[in-house]
PDB file of C-alpha atoms in Angstrom:
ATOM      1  CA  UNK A   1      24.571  11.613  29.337  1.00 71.00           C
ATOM      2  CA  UNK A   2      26.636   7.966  29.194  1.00 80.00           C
ATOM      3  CA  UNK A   3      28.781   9.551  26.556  1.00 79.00           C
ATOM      4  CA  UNK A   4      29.612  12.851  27.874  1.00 81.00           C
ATOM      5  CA  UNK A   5      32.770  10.928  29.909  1.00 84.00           C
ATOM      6  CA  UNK A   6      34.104   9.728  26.537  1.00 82.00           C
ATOM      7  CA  UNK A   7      33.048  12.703  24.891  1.00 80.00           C
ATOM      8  CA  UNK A   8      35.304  15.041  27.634  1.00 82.00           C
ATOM      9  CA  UNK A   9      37.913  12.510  26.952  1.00 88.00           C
ATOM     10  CA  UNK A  10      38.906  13.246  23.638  1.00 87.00           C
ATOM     11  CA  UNK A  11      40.474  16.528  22.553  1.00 88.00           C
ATOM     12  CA  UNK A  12      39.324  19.286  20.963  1.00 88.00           C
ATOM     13  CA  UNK A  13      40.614  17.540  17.500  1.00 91.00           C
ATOM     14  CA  UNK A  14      39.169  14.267  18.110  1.00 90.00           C
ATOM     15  CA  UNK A  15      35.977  16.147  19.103  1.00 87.00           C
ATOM     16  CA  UNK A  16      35.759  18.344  16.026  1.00 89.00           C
ATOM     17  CA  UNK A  17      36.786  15.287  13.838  1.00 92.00           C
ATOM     18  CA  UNK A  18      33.861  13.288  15.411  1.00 89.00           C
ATOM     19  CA  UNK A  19      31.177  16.096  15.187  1.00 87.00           C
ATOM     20  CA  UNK A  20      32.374  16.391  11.410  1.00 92.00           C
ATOM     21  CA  UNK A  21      32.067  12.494  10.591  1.00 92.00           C
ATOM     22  CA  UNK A  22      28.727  12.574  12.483  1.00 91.00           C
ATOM     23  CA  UNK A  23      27.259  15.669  10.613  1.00 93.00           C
ATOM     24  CA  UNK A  24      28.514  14.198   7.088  1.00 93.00           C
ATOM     25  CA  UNK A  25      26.712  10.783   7.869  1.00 90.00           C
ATOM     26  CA  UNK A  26      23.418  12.592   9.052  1.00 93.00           C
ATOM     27  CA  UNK A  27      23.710  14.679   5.787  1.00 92.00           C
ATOM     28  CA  UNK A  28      24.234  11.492   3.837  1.00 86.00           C
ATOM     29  CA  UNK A  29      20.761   9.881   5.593  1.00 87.00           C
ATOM     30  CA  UNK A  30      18.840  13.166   5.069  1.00 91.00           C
ATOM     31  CA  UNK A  31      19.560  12.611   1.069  1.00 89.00           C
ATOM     32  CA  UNK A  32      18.936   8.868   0.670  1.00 87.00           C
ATOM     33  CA  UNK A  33      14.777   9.331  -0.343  1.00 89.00           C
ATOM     34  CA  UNK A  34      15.373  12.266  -2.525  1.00 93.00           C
ATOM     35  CA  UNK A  35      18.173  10.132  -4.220  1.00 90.00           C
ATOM     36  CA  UNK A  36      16.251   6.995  -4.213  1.00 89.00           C
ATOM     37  CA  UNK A  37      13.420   9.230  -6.075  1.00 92.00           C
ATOM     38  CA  UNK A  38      15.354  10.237  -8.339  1.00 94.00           C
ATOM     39  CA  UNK A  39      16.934   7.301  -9.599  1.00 92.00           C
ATOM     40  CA  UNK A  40      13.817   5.753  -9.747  1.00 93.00           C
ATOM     41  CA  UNK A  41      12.087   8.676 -12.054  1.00 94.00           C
ATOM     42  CA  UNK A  42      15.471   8.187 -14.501  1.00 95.00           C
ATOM     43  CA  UNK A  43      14.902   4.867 -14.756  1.00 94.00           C
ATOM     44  CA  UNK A  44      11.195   5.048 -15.067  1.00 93.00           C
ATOM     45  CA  UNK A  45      12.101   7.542 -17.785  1.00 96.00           C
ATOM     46  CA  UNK A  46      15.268   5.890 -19.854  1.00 96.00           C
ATOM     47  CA  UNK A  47      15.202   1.625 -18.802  1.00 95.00           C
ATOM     48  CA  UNK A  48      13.363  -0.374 -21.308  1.00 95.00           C
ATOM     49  CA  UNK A  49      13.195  -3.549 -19.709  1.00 96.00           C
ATOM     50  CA  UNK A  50      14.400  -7.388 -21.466  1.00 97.00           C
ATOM     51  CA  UNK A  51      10.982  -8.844 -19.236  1.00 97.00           C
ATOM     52  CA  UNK A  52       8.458  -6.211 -19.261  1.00 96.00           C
ATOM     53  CA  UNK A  53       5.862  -8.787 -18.380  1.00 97.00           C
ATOM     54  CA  UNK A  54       8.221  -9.077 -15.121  1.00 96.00           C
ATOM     55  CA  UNK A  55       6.012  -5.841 -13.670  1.00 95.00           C
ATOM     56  CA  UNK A  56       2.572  -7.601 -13.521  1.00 96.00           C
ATOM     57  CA  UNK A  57       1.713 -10.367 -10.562  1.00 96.00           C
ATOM     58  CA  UNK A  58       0.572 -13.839 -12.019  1.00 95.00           C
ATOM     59  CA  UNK A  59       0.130 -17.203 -10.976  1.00 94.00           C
ATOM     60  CA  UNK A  60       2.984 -18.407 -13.234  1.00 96.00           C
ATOM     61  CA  UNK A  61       5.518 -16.110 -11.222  1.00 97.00           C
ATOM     62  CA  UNK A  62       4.698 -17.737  -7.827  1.00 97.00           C
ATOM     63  CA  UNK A  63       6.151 -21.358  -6.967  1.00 97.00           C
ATOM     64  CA  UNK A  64       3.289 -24.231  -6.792  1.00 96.00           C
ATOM     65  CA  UNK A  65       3.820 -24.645  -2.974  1.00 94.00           C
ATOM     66  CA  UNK A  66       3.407 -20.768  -2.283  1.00 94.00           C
ATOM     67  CA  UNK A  67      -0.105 -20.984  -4.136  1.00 94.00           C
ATOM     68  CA  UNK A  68      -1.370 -24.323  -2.976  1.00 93.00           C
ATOM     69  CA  UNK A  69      -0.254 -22.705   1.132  1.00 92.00           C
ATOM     70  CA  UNK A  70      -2.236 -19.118  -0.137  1.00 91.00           C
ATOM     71  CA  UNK A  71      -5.316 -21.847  -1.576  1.00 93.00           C
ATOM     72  CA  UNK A  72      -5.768 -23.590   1.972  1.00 92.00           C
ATOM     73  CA  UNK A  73      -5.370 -20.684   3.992  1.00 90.00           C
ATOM     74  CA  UNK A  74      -7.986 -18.590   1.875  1.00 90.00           C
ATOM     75  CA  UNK A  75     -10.439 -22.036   2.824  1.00 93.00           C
ATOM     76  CA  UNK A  76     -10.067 -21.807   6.494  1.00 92.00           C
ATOM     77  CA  UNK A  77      -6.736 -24.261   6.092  1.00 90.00           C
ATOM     78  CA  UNK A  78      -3.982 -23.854   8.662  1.00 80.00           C
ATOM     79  CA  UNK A  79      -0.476 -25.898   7.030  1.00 83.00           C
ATOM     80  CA  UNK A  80       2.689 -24.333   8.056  1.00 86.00           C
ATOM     81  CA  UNK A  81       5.451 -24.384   6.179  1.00 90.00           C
ATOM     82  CA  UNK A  82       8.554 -26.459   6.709  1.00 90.00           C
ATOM     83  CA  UNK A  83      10.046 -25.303  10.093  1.00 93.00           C
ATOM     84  CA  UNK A  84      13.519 -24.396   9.851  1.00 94.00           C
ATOM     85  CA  UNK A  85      14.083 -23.466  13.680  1.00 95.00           C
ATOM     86  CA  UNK A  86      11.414 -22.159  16.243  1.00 94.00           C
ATOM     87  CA  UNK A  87       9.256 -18.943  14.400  1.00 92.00           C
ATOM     88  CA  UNK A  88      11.782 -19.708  11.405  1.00 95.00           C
ATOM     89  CA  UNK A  89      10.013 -21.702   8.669  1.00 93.00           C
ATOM     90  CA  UNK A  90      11.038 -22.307   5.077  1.00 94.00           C
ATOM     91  CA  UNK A  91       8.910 -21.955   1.216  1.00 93.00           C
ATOM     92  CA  UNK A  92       9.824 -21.064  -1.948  1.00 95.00           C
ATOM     93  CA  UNK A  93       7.247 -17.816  -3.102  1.00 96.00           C
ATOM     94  CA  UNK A  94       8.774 -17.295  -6.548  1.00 97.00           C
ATOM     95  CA  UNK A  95       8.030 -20.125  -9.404  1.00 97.00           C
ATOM     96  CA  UNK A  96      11.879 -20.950 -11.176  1.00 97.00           C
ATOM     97  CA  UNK A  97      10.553 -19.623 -14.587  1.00 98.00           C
ATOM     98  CA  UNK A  98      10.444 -16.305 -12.453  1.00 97.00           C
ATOM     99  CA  UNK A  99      13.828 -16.147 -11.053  1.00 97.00           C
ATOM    100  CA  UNK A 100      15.743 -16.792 -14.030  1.00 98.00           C
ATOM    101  CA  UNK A 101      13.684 -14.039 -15.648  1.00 98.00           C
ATOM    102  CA  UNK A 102      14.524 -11.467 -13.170  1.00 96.00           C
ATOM    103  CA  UNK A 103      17.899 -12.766 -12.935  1.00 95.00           C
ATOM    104  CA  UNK A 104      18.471 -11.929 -16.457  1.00 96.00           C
ATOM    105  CA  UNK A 105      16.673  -8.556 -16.198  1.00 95.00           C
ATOM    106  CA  UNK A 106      18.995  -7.518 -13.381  1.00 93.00           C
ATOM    107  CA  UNK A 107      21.497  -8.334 -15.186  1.00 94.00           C
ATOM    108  CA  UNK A 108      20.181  -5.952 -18.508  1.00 96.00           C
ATOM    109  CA  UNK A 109      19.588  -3.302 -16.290  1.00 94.00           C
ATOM    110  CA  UNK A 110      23.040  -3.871 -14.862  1.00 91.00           C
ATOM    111  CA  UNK A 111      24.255  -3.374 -18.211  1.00 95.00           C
ATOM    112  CA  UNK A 112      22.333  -0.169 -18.741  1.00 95.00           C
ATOM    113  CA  UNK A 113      24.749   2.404 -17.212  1.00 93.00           C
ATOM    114  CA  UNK A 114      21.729   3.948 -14.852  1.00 94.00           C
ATOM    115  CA  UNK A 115      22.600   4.414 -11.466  1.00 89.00           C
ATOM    116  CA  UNK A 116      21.401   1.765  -9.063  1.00 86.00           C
ATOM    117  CA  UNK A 117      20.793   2.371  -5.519  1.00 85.00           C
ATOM    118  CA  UNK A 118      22.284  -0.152  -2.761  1.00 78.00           C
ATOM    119  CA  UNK A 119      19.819  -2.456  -0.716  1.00 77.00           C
ATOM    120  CA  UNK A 120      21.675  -1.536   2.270  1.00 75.00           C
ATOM    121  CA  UNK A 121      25.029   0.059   3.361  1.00 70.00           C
ATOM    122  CA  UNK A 122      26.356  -4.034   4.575  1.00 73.00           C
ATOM    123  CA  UNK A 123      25.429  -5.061   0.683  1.00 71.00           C
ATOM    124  CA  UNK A 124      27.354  -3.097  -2.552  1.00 72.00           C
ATOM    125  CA  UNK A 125      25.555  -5.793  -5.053  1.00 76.00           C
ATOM    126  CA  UNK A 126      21.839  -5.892  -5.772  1.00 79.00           C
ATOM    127  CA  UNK A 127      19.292  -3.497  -6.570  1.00 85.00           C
ATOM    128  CA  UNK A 128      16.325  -1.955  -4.897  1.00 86.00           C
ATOM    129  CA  UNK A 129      13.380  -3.488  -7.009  1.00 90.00           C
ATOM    130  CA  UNK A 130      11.128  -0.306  -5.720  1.00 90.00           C
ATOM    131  CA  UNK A 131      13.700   1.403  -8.063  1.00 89.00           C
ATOM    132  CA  UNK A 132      13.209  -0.505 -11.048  1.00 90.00           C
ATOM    133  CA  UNK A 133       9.795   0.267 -10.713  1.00 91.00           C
ATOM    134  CA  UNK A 134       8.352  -3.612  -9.362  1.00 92.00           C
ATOM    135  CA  UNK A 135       6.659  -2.419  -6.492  1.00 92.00           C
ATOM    136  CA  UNK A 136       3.488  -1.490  -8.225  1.00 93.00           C
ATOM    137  CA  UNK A 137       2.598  -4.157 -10.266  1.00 94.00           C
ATOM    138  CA  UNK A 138       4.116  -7.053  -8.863  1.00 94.00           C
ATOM    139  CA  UNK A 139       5.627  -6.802  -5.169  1.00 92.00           C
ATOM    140  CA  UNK A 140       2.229  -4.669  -3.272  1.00 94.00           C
ATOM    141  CA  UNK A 141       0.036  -6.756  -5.019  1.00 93.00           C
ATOM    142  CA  UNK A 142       2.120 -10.129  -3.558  1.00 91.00           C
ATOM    143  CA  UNK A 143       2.356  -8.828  -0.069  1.00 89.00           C
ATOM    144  CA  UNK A 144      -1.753  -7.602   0.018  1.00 89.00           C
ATOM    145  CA  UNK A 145      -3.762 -10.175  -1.561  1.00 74.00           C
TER     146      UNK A 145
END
């Protein structure tokens, strides 16, 4: 196709070298949900979390403007947010009692030794909440109701 004049370029080295890099990185997708799994059943199994009320949705977690936007739509209400640019609008969703909670619990389960997977393969700091077992509780409940 396109490639096949760059492809008949290269030499047989290059070639090989290029078909090993690209079967190592399609190995390396293939594995990323049975590793995520997995590190999410250890930690389900070993963390004990510093915030366990962290896992549960409530009012207190979500910032007053968030609610009070949620409020008027629910009545037939249509506010929009501060715009930022065109389509790109601005509003705090988590209350600042929330954040510095889950900023310190990141940080305990930082400090637990299990294995954390990365957010994305641009970003080598963070952690995948879904891991830490948030989605459940607190995350699919924010993004249905």
């Amino acid at each position: 196709r396109r490639e096949r004049p760059l492809l008949e370029s290269l030499s047989f080295e290059a070639r090989d070298e290029l078909l090993s890099m690209l079967e190592a990185e399609a190995a390396r997708r293939r594995g990323i949900v049975p590793a995520a799994a997995a590190r999410k059943a250890r930690v389900a199994a070993e963390y004990s979390p510093l915030h366990p009320e962290l896992w549960t949705l409530c009012e207190r977690w979500l910032h007053r403007d968030f609610v009070a936007l949620v409020e008027q739509a629910r009545a037939g209400e249509l506010r929009r947010p501060p715009q930022l640019a065109p389509g790109i609008y601005t509003l705090p969703v988590f209350s600042e009692l929330f954040c510095r909670l889950l900023t310190e619990e990141l940080a305990h389960f930082g400090a637990s030794g299990l294995p954390v997977g990365q957010p994305n393969s641009m970003n080598r700091h963070g952690a995948l909440l879904d891991e830490l077992g948030l989605s459940a509780g607190l995350l699919d409940p924010l993004l249905s109701d």
